[in-house]
Amino acid sequence: MPSIGVMGAGSVGLYLGGCLQAAGASVVFVGRPSHVSVLQAHGLRLTDYLGRDQIIAAESLNLATNPNALTQCDLVLVTVQSAATPAVAKELAEYLKPGAVVISFQNGVRNAETLRTAMPKQNVLAGMVPFNVLNCGEGRFHQGSFGQLEVAEHVLLAGFLDAFSRAGLPLSLQADMPAVLWGKLLLNLNNAINALSNIPLKAELSQRDYRRCLSLAQREALALYQQAGIKPMQLTPLPPAWLARLLNVPDWLFKRLAQRMLAMDPLARSSMWEDLEAGRTTEVDWIQGEVLALAAQLGQGAPVNACLLNLIREAEQAGHARRSWTGADLLAQLQSSLA
């Protein structure tokens, strides 16, 4: 049986690793001491919007705070915040055995590249987690939306496919992961909007003004993609450009046409909202920031995404006193950035 490690035992890492262990895999979790202490006290509980409810007892969890615990792992899932990637890459390069497979299941489009540069002796692959995982406290992690894990195709993944399938997390192997990551980035532009709204994702996406905010951000990014020759993969039933237009329709029509997009737990929220709640620095630089970086390469501006980035920065500074933006107010703010 292959040994699997999770570097970054936060919401996504604990959920993926927990599902794998519940299905019989041998898993080592490396996380912050605060997360480890919670798991030692409560164990790990996995739930989802379809009714999953599994508990892994604390004594059954292989928990560590140092990556040297991963030395014998055949596969390591990297789920740390993007800002930590360069430091984590150096640590993993020191401890992982040559030939180990490493999958970056992180937001943004460049993390696998950062890991690969620092880890020439390992096989680093880009991956993508399409669904939301919420930390509900006391060791419970909840998958609130749908989607299938995407990973760059590689012959070395053959030995792990069965473990992921048994865990209810089948891997979709992709020949063009950059297209997948740029497509996911378009959807992740909503993370900031959801965080600023301070309401669950389903409630936010059910309100036209918030969707119009997302449409502005996506259309701005898509225009830059076109100039750069980037062709994002279609990750929803509609092509990206069509989805950006659909977001503008009235609520009653959107609910009818976008039932799959709204098929999520009513309590699901974005990871950026969760970061703000926890007082952590968000990943906005690896989401809106990627749009700004692309605009700079092209000698263009990206005022809508720049505005969202700045509002998230203000929210980080404000902490729990941050403003909860209504859809109308946020839309007006973004529209004014275009003036």
mmCIF file of C-alpha atoms in Angstrom:
data_model
loop_
_atom_site.group_PDB
_atom_site.id
_atom_site.type_symbol
_atom_site.label_atom_id
_atom_site.label_comp_id
_atom_site.label_asym_id
_atom_site.label_seq_id
_atom_site.Cartn_x
_atom_site.Cartn_y
_atom_site.Cartn_z
ATOM 1 C CA MET A 1 0.000 0.000 0.000
ATOM 2 C CA PRO A 2 1.490 3.381 -0.969
ATOM 3 C CA SER A 3 2.167 5.889 1.790
ATOM 4 C CA ILE A 4 0.544 9.309 1.273
ATOM 5 C CA GLY A 5 1.550 12.546 2.957
ATOM 6 C CA VAL A 6 -0.329 15.819 3.339
ATOM 7 C CA MET A 7 1.823 18.930 3.622
ATOM 8 C CA GLY A 8 -0.484 21.618 4.944
ATOM 9 C CA ALA A 9 -3.087 20.014 7.182
ATOM 10 C CA GLY A 10 -5.677 22.772 6.850
ATOM 11 C CA SER A 11 -9.205 22.511 5.488
ATOM 12 C CA VAL A 12 -8.427 21.055 2.059
ATOM 13 C CA GLY A 13 -5.486 18.935 3.189
ATOM 14 C CA LEU A 14 -7.326 17.385 6.109
ATOM 15 C CA TYR A 15 -10.395 16.672 4.002
ATOM 16 C CA LEU A 16 -8.472 15.013 1.156
ATOM 17 C CA GLY A 17 -6.164 13.106 3.462
ATOM 18 C CA GLY A 18 -9.014 12.147 5.757
ATOM 19 C CA CYS A 19 -11.071 10.718 2.897
ATOM 20 C CA LEU A 20 -8.057 8.733 1.729
ATOM 21 C CA GLN A 21 -7.399 7.340 5.220
ATOM 22 C CA ALA A 22 -11.072 6.513 5.761
ATOM 23 C CA ALA A 23 -10.866 4.416 2.582
ATOM 24 C CA GLY A 24 -7.858 2.470 3.842
ATOM 25 C CA ALA A 25 -4.832 4.492 2.749
ATOM 26 C CA SER A 26 -1.845 5.145 5.007
ATOM 27 C CA VAL A 27 -1.676 8.932 5.487
ATOM 28 C CA VAL A 28 0.734 11.252 7.312
ATOM 29 C CA PHE A 29 -0.554 14.748 8.110
ATOM 30 C CA VAL A 30 1.863 17.675 8.596
ATOM 31 C CA GLY A 31 0.293 20.869 9.868
ATOM 32 C CA ARG A 32 0.540 23.788 12.231
ATOM 33 C CA PRO A 33 0.661 22.935 15.956
ATOM 34 C CA SER A 34 -2.732 24.622 16.442
ATOM 35 C CA HIS A 35 -4.381 22.278 13.915
ATOM 36 C CA VAL A 36 -2.606 19.229 15.300
ATOM 37 C CA SER A 37 -3.766 19.991 18.849
ATOM 38 C CA VAL A 38 -7.393 20.288 17.714
ATOM 39 C CA LEU A 39 -7.188 16.929 15.942
ATOM 40 C CA GLN A 40 -5.552 15.314 18.951
ATOM 41 C CA ALA A 41 -8.441 16.521 21.086
ATOM 42 C CA HIS A 42 -11.369 15.803 18.748
ATOM 43 C CA GLY A 43 -10.232 13.482 15.985
ATOM 44 C CA LEU A 44 -11.172 14.171 12.360
ATOM 45 C CA ARG A 45 -14.764 14.320 11.139
ATOM 46 C CA LEU A 46 -15.570 14.455 7.409
ATOM 47 C CA THR A 47 -18.965 15.612 6.150
ATOM 48 C CA ASP A 48 -20.318 16.798 2.811
ATOM 49 C CA TYR A 49 -23.396 18.350 1.235
ATOM 50 C CA LEU A 50 -24.604 14.934 0.029
ATOM 51 C CA GLY A 51 -24.728 13.411 3.513
ATOM 52 C CA ARG A 52 -21.280 11.967 4.083
ATOM 53 C CA ASP A 53 -20.402 11.730 7.778
ATOM 54 C CA GLN A 54 -17.274 9.827 8.812
ATOM 55 C CA ILE A 55 -15.163 10.070 11.954
ATOM 56 C CA ILE A 56 -11.505 9.106 12.291
ATOM 57 C CA ALA A 57 -10.443 8.739 15.904
ATOM 58 C CA ALA A 58 -7.574 10.912 17.095
ATOM 59 C CA GLU A 59 -5.427 7.899 17.985
ATOM 60 C CA SER A 60 -5.708 6.660 14.381
ATOM 61 C CA LEU A 61 -4.268 9.861 12.906
ATOM 62 C CA ASN A 62 -0.557 10.109 12.070
ATOM 63 C CA LEU A 63 0.027 13.778 12.932
ATOM 64 C CA ALA A 64 3.235 15.798 12.742
ATOM 65 C CA THR A 65 4.377 19.417 12.676
ATOM 66 C CA ASN A 66 7.674 18.817 10.851
ATOM 67 C CA PRO A 67 7.973 17.720 7.196
ATOM 68 C CA ASN A 68 10.670 15.211 8.142
ATOM 69 C CA ALA A 69 7.683 12.942 8.911
ATOM 70 C CA LEU A 70 7.167 12.620 5.143
ATOM 71 C CA THR A 71 10.484 10.982 4.293
ATOM 72 C CA GLN A 72 8.955 7.598 3.443
ATOM 73 C CA CYS A 73 5.901 8.875 1.560
ATOM 74 C CA ASP A 74 5.395 7.818 -2.044
ATOM 75 C CA LEU A 75 2.930 10.651 -2.710
ATOM 76 C CA VAL A 76 2.685 14.049 -1.044
ATOM 77 C CA LEU A 77 -0.265 16.426 -1.453
ATOM 78 C CA VAL A 78 0.777 20.052 -0.976
ATOM 79 C CA THR A 79 -2.129 22.125 0.333
ATOM 80 C CA VAL A 80 -0.377 25.010 2.096
ATOM 81 C CA GLN A 81 -1.285 28.655 1.503
ATOM 82 C CA SER A 82 0.395 29.967 -1.646
ATOM 83 C CA ALA A 83 2.584 32.407 0.280
ATOM 84 C CA ALA A 84 4.240 29.460 2.032
ATOM 85 C CA THR A 85 5.097 27.593 -1.168
ATOM 86 C CA PRO A 86 8.751 28.721 -1.590
ATOM 87 C CA ALA A 87 9.645 27.814 2.003
ATOM 88 C CA VAL A 88 7.751 24.511 1.862
ATOM 89 C CA ALA A 89 9.444 23.631 -1.438
ATOM 90 C CA LYS A 90 12.885 23.915 0.189
ATOM 91 C CA GLU A 91 11.821 21.759 3.139
ATOM 92 C CA LEU A 92 10.283 19.060 0.974
ATOM 93 C CA ALA A 93 13.330 18.997 -1.306
ATOM 94 C CA GLU A 94 15.405 18.181 1.782
ATOM 95 C CA TYR A 95 13.191 15.445 3.204
ATOM 96 C CA LEU A 96 11.331 13.680 0.393
ATOM 97 C CA LYS A 97 12.860 10.621 -1.206
ATOM 98 C CA PRO A 98 13.940 10.882 -4.860
ATOM 99 C CA GLY A 99 11.189 9.913 -7.250
ATOM 100 C CA ALA A 100 8.331 10.738 -4.875
ATOM 101 C CA VAL A 101 5.238 12.166 -6.541
ATOM 102 C CA VAL A 102 4.153 15.606 -5.349
ATOM 103 C CA ILE A 103 0.798 17.175 -6.275
ATOM 104 C CA SER A 104 0.134 20.864 -5.707
ATOM 105 C CA PHE A 105 -3.533 21.149 -4.726
ATOM 106 C CA GLN A 106 -3.339 24.929 -4.217
ATOM 107 C CA ASN A 107 -4.995 28.080 -5.511
ATOM 108 C CA GLY A 108 -3.272 30.118 -8.193
ATOM 109 C CA VAL A 109 -1.503 29.089 -11.385
ATOM 110 C CA ARG A 110 2.218 28.980 -10.500
ATOM 111 C CA ASN A 111 2.626 26.946 -7.315
ATOM 112 C CA ALA A 112 3.542 23.675 -9.034
ATOM 113 C CA GLU A 113 6.185 25.566 -10.998
ATOM 114 C CA THR A 114 7.655 26.950 -7.763
ATOM 115 C CA LEU A 115 7.729 23.486 -6.198
ATOM 116 C CA ARG A 116 9.221 21.896 -9.320
ATOM 117 C CA THR A 117 12.073 24.387 -9.509
ATOM 118 C CA ALA A 118 13.119 23.592 -5.927
ATOM 119 C CA MET A 119 12.540 19.831 -6.198
ATOM 120 C CA PRO A 120 14.310 18.467 -9.289
ATOM 121 C CA LYS A 121 14.600 14.968 -7.794
ATOM 122 C CA GLN A 122 10.849 14.579 -7.229
ATOM 123 C CA ASN A 123 7.977 14.401 -9.714
ATOM 124 C CA VAL A 124 5.921 17.557 -9.160
ATOM 125 C CA LEU A 125 2.467 17.772 -10.753
ATOM 126 C CA ALA A 126 -0.113 20.530 -10.848
ATOM 127 C CA GLY A 127 -3.525 19.715 -9.425
ATOM 128 C CA MET A 128 -6.814 21.469 -8.787
ATOM 129 C CA VAL A 129 -9.503 21.088 -6.123
ATOM 130 C CA PRO A 130 -12.807 22.389 -7.529
ATOM 131 C CA PHE A 131 -14.907 22.161 -4.387
ATOM 132 C CA ASN A 132 -15.163 24.207 -1.214
ATOM 133 C CA VAL A 133 -14.110 22.790 2.161
ATOM 134 C CA LEU A 134 -15.194 24.618 5.314
ATOM 135 C CA ASN A 135 -13.560 24.262 8.720
ATOM 136 C CA CYS A 136 -16.572 23.876 11.031
ATOM 137 C CA GLY A 137 -14.461 23.667 14.190
ATOM 138 C CA GLU A 138 -13.606 20.838 16.596
ATOM 139 C CA GLY A 139 -12.037 18.732 13.846
ATOM 140 C CA ARG A 140 -14.965 18.781 11.434
ATOM 141 C CA PHE A 141 -14.330 19.610 7.773
ATOM 142 C CA HIS A 142 -17.229 19.924 5.358
ATOM 143 C CA GLN A 143 -17.242 19.680 1.564
ATOM 144 C CA GLY A 144 -19.872 22.197 0.551
ATOM 145 C CA SER A 145 -19.890 22.005 -3.253
ATOM 146 C CA PHE A 146 -19.294 19.574 -6.108
ATOM 147 C CA GLY A 147 -16.438 18.797 -8.479
ATOM 148 C CA GLN A 148 -13.755 16.284 -9.404
ATOM 149 C CA LEU A 149 -10.042 16.548 -8.581
ATOM 150 C CA GLU A 150 -7.941 17.455 -11.635
ATOM 151 C CA VAL A 151 -4.259 16.457 -11.936
ATOM 152 C CA ALA A 152 -1.665 16.623 -14.695
ATOM 153 C CA GLU A 153 -1.497 13.206 -16.314
ATOM 154 C CA HIS A 154 1.611 11.180 -15.475
ATOM 155 C CA VAL A 155 2.455 7.485 -15.655
ATOM 156 C CA LEU A 156 3.463 7.474 -11.970
ATOM 157 C CA LEU A 157 -0.110 8.263 -10.897
ATOM 158 C CA ALA A 158 -1.280 4.794 -11.917
ATOM 159 C CA GLY A 159 -0.405 3.344 -8.520
ATOM 160 C CA PHE A 160 -2.556 5.903 -6.675
ATOM 161 C CA LEU A 161 -5.720 6.020 -8.789
ATOM 162 C CA ASP A 162 -7.445 3.219 -6.929
ATOM 163 C CA ALA A 163 -6.854 4.834 -3.525
ATOM 164 C CA PHE A 164 -8.446 8.093 -4.669
ATOM 165 C CA SER A 165 -11.377 6.297 -6.283
ATOM 166 C CA ARG A 166 -12.089 4.284 -3.122
ATOM 167 C CA ALA A 167 -11.971 7.559 -1.160
ATOM 168 C CA GLY A 168 -14.701 9.062 -3.358
ATOM 169 C CA LEU A 169 -12.144 11.441 -4.852
ATOM 170 C CA PRO A 170 -11.450 10.072 -8.349
ATOM 171 C CA LEU A 171 -8.636 11.844 -10.187
ATOM 172 C CA SER A 172 -9.359 13.347 -13.585
ATOM 173 C CA LEU A 173 -6.061 13.284 -15.493
ATOM 174 C CA GLN A 174 -5.451 16.288 -17.725
ATOM 175 C CA ALA A 175 -2.970 16.828 -20.545
ATOM 176 C CA ASP A 176 -3.226 20.623 -20.293
ATOM 177 C CA MET A 177 -3.190 21.623 -16.625
ATOM 178 C CA PRO A 178 -2.310 25.299 -17.303
ATOM 179 C CA ALA A 179 -5.663 25.582 -19.117
ATOM 180 C CA VAL A 180 -7.375 23.992 -16.092
ATOM 181 C CA LEU A 181 -5.660 26.377 -13.661
ATOM 182 C CA TRP A 182 -6.468 29.486 -15.698
ATOM 183 C CA GLY A 183 -10.075 28.248 -15.932
ATOM 184 C CA LYS A 184 -10.217 27.706 -12.168
ATOM 185 C CA LEU A 185 -8.766 31.173 -11.608
ATOM 186 C CA LEU A 186 -11.810 32.670 -13.338
ATOM 187 C CA LEU A 187 -14.100 30.905 -10.863
ATOM 188 C CA ASN A 188 -11.848 31.803 -7.923
ATOM 189 C CA LEU A 189 -12.284 35.500 -8.699
ATOM 190 C CA ASN A 190 -15.508 35.074 -6.737
ATOM 191 C CA ASN A 191 -13.569 34.235 -3.562
ATOM 192 C CA ALA A 192 -12.948 37.911 -2.875
ATOM 193 C CA ILE A 193 -16.539 38.872 -3.615
ATOM 194 C CA ASN A 194 -17.839 36.197 -1.278
ATOM 195 C CA ALA A 195 -15.431 37.263 1.456
ATOM 196 C CA LEU A 196 -16.503 40.892 1.127
ATOM 197 C CA SER A 197 -20.202 39.972 1.132
ATOM 198 C CA ASN A 198 -19.796 38.058 4.430
ATOM 199 C CA ILE A 199 -22.636 35.717 3.461
ATOM 200 C CA PRO A 200 -22.618 32.063 2.274
ATOM 201 C CA LEU A 201 -21.741 31.321 -1.346
ATOM 202 C CA LYS A 202 -25.194 30.126 -2.356
ATOM 203 C CA ALA A 203 -26.860 33.243 -0.954
ATOM 204 C CA GLU A 204 -24.272 35.472 -2.624
ATOM 205 C CA LEU A 205 -24.534 33.823 -6.054
ATOM 206 C CA SER A 206 -28.330 33.981 -5.823
ATOM 207 C CA GLN A 207 -28.186 37.802 -5.830
ATOM 208 C CA ARG A 208 -27.745 39.524 -9.185
ATOM 209 C CA ASP A 209 -25.658 42.463 -7.955
ATOM 210 C CA TYR A 210 -22.973 40.160 -6.553
ATOM 211 C CA ARG A 211 -23.024 38.112 -9.773
ATOM 212 C CA ARG A 212 -22.599 41.303 -11.784
ATOM 213 C CA CYS A 213 -19.492 42.018 -9.706
ATOM 214 C CA LEU A 214 -18.129 38.589 -10.626
ATOM 215 C CA SER A 215 -19.042 39.135 -14.264
ATOM 216 C CA LEU A 216 -17.025 42.373 -14.345
ATOM 217 C CA ALA A 217 -14.003 40.619 -12.823
ATOM 218 C CA GLN A 218 -14.262 37.636 -15.168
ATOM 219 C CA ARG A 219 -14.767 39.694 -18.328
ATOM 220 C CA GLU A 220 -11.741 41.805 -17.444
ATOM 221 C CA ALA A 221 -9.644 38.653 -16.982
ATOM 222 C CA LEU A 222 -10.984 37.053 -20.162
ATOM 223 C CA ALA A 223 -10.002 40.097 -22.221
ATOM 224 C CA LEU A 224 -6.458 39.768 -20.899
ATOM 225 C CA TYR A 225 -6.461 36.010 -21.545
ATOM 226 C CA GLN A 226 -7.384 36.671 -25.165
ATOM 227 C CA GLN A 227 -4.549 39.152 -25.610
ATOM 228 C CA ALA A 228 -2.076 36.707 -24.020
ATOM 229 C CA GLY A 229 -3.300 33.722 -26.038
ATOM 230 C CA ILE A 230 -4.467 31.890 -22.914
ATOM 231 C CA LYS A 231 -7.323 29.452 -23.528
ATOM 232 C CA PRO A 232 -8.914 28.499 -20.184
ATOM 233 C CA MET A 233 -10.535 25.111 -19.874
ATOM 234 C CA GLN A 234 -14.313 24.994 -19.564
ATOM 235 C CA LEU A 235 -14.973 23.830 -15.991
ATOM 236 C CA THR A 236 -18.720 24.530 -15.899
ATOM 237 C CA PRO A 237 -21.537 23.467 -18.244
ATOM 238 C CA LEU A 238 -21.044 26.792 -20.071
ATOM 239 C CA PRO A 239 -17.881 28.145 -21.753
ATOM 240 C CA PRO A 240 -16.204 30.879 -19.639
ATOM 241 C CA ALA A 241 -17.341 33.771 -21.850
ATOM 242 C CA TRP A 242 -20.942 32.542 -21.816
ATOM 243 C CA LEU A 243 -20.882 32.124 -18.043
ATOM 244 C CA ALA A 244 -19.667 35.700 -17.611
ATOM 245 C CA ARG A 245 -22.743 36.841 -19.541
ATOM 246 C CA LEU A 246 -25.138 34.471 -17.749
ATOM 247 C CA LEU A 247 -24.155 36.010 -14.410
ATOM 248 C CA ASN A 248 -25.954 39.209 -15.437
ATOM 249 C CA VAL A 249 -29.418 37.725 -15.959
ATOM 250 C CA PRO A 250 -32.248 38.256 -13.429
ATOM 251 C CA ASP A 251 -32.285 36.060 -10.324
ATOM 252 C CA TRP A 252 -35.255 33.927 -11.370
ATOM 253 C CA LEU A 253 -33.645 33.075 -14.716
ATOM 254 C CA PHE A 254 -30.214 32.420 -13.210
ATOM 255 C CA LYS A 255 -31.676 29.984 -10.676
ATOM 256 C CA ARG A 256 -33.347 28.123 -13.512
ATOM 257 C CA LEU A 257 -30.345 28.038 -15.884
ATOM 258 C CA ALA A 258 -27.552 27.594 -13.331
ATOM 259 C CA GLN A 259 -28.967 24.892 -11.069
ATOM 260 C CA ARG A 260 -25.698 22.940 -11.104
ATOM 261 C CA MET A 261 -23.680 26.018 -10.129
ATOM 262 C CA LEU A 262 -25.980 26.556 -7.147
ATOM 263 C CA ALA A 263 -25.892 22.877 -6.114
ATOM 264 C CA MET A 264 -23.974 23.474 -2.909
ATOM 265 C CA ASP A 265 -24.449 23.440 0.817
ATOM 266 C CA PRO A 266 -26.265 26.615 1.936
ATOM 267 C CA LEU A 267 -23.511 27.186 4.536
ATOM 268 C CA ALA A 268 -20.559 26.870 2.121
ATOM 269 C CA ARG A 269 -18.200 29.861 1.975
ATOM 270 C CA SER A 270 -14.996 30.737 0.171
ATOM 271 C CA SER A 271 -11.564 29.989 1.597
ATOM 272 C CA MET A 272 -10.844 33.724 1.485
ATOM 273 C CA TRP A 273 -13.775 34.400 3.820
ATOM 274 C CA GLU A 274 -12.420 31.705 6.133
ATOM 275 C CA ASP A 275 -8.972 33.338 6.108
ATOM 276 C CA LEU A 276 -10.453 36.712 7.050
ATOM 277 C CA GLU A 277 -12.456 35.124 9.860
ATOM 278 C CA ALA A 278 -9.301 33.484 11.207
ATOM 279 C CA GLY A 279 -7.272 36.690 10.948
ATOM 280 C CA ARG A 280 -4.946 35.180 8.320
ATOM 281 C CA THR A 281 -3.485 36.880 5.271
ATOM 282 C CA THR A 282 -5.564 35.789 2.283
ATOM 283 C CA GLU A 283 -4.461 34.379 -1.070
ATOM 284 C CA VAL A 284 -5.763 37.383 -2.990
ATOM 285 C CA ASP A 285 -2.283 37.964 -4.476
ATOM 286 C CA TRP A 286 -2.499 34.522 -6.093
ATOM 287 C CA ILE A 287 -6.016 35.122 -7.442
ATOM 288 C CA GLN A 288 -6.788 38.761 -8.277
ATOM 289 C CA GLY A 289 -3.033 39.325 -8.154
ATOM 290 C CA GLU A 290 -2.512 36.890 -11.035
ATOM 291 C CA VAL A 291 -4.867 38.974 -13.180
ATOM 292 C CA LEU A 292 -2.922 42.116 -12.289
ATOM 293 C CA ALA A 293 0.382 40.393 -13.089
ATOM 294 C CA LEU A 294 -0.936 39.304 -16.479
ATOM 295 C CA ALA A 295 -2.202 42.834 -17.161
ATOM 296 C CA ALA A 296 1.223 44.263 -16.289
ATOM 297 C CA GLN A 297 2.919 41.823 -18.689
ATOM 298 C CA LEU A 298 0.631 43.083 -21.438
ATOM 299 C CA GLY A 299 1.032 46.741 -20.534
ATOM 300 C CA GLN A 300 -2.642 46.893 -19.604
ATOM 301 C CA GLY A 301 -4.693 47.724 -16.517
ATOM 302 C CA ALA A 302 -7.133 45.560 -14.576
ATOM 303 C CA PRO A 303 -9.062 48.102 -12.485
ATOM 304 C CA VAL A 304 -11.890 45.816 -11.352
ATOM 305 C CA ASN A 305 -9.602 43.121 -9.994
ATOM 306 C CA ALA A 306 -7.271 45.763 -8.567
ATOM 307 C CA CYS A 307 -10.220 47.245 -6.695
ATOM 308 C CA LEU A 308 -11.190 43.835 -5.294
ATOM 309 C CA LEU A 309 -7.603 43.186 -4.221
ATOM 310 C CA ASN A 310 -7.445 46.529 -2.413
ATOM 311 C CA LEU A 311 -10.771 45.923 -0.664
ATOM 312 C CA ILE A 312 -9.530 42.549 0.583
ATOM 313 C CA ARG A 313 -6.337 44.188 1.830
ATOM 314 C CA GLU A 314 -8.473 46.698 3.753
ATOM 315 C CA ALA A 315 -10.561 43.838 5.160
ATOM 316 C CA GLU A 316 -7.399 42.052 6.321
ATOM 317 C CA GLN A 317 -6.374 45.176 8.223
ATOM 318 C CA ALA A 318 -9.848 45.722 9.696
ATOM 319 C CA GLY A 319 -10.141 42.186 11.080
ATOM 320 C CA HIS A 320 -13.541 41.392 12.581
ATOM 321 C CA ALA A 321 -14.509 45.053 12.242
ATOM 322 C CA ARG A 322 -14.414 44.717 8.455
ATOM 323 C CA ARG A 323 -17.319 45.936 6.385
ATOM 324 C CA SER A 324 -19.950 43.552 5.006
ATOM 325 C CA TRP A 325 -20.596 44.836 1.494
ATOM 326 C CA THR A 326 -24.060 44.692 -0.039
ATOM 327 C CA GLY A 327 -24.193 43.648 -3.663
ATOM 328 C CA ALA A 328 -25.344 47.104 -4.735
ATOM 329 C CA ASP A 329 -22.552 48.899 -2.868
ATOM 330 C CA LEU A 330 -19.838 46.553 -4.094
ATOM 331 C CA LEU A 331 -21.072 46.791 -7.669
ATOM 332 C CA ALA A 332 -21.056 50.584 -7.488
ATOM 333 C CA GLN A 333 -17.502 50.510 -6.113
ATOM 334 C CA LEU A 334 -16.284 48.271 -8.935
ATOM 335 C CA GLN A 335 -18.076 50.300 -11.583
ATOM 336 C CA SER A 336 -16.477 53.474 -10.254
ATOM 337 C CA SER A 337 -13.051 51.867 -10.715
ATOM 338 C CA LEU A 338 -13.785 51.756 -14.437
ATOM 339 C CA ALA A 339 -14.496 55.474 -14.687
#
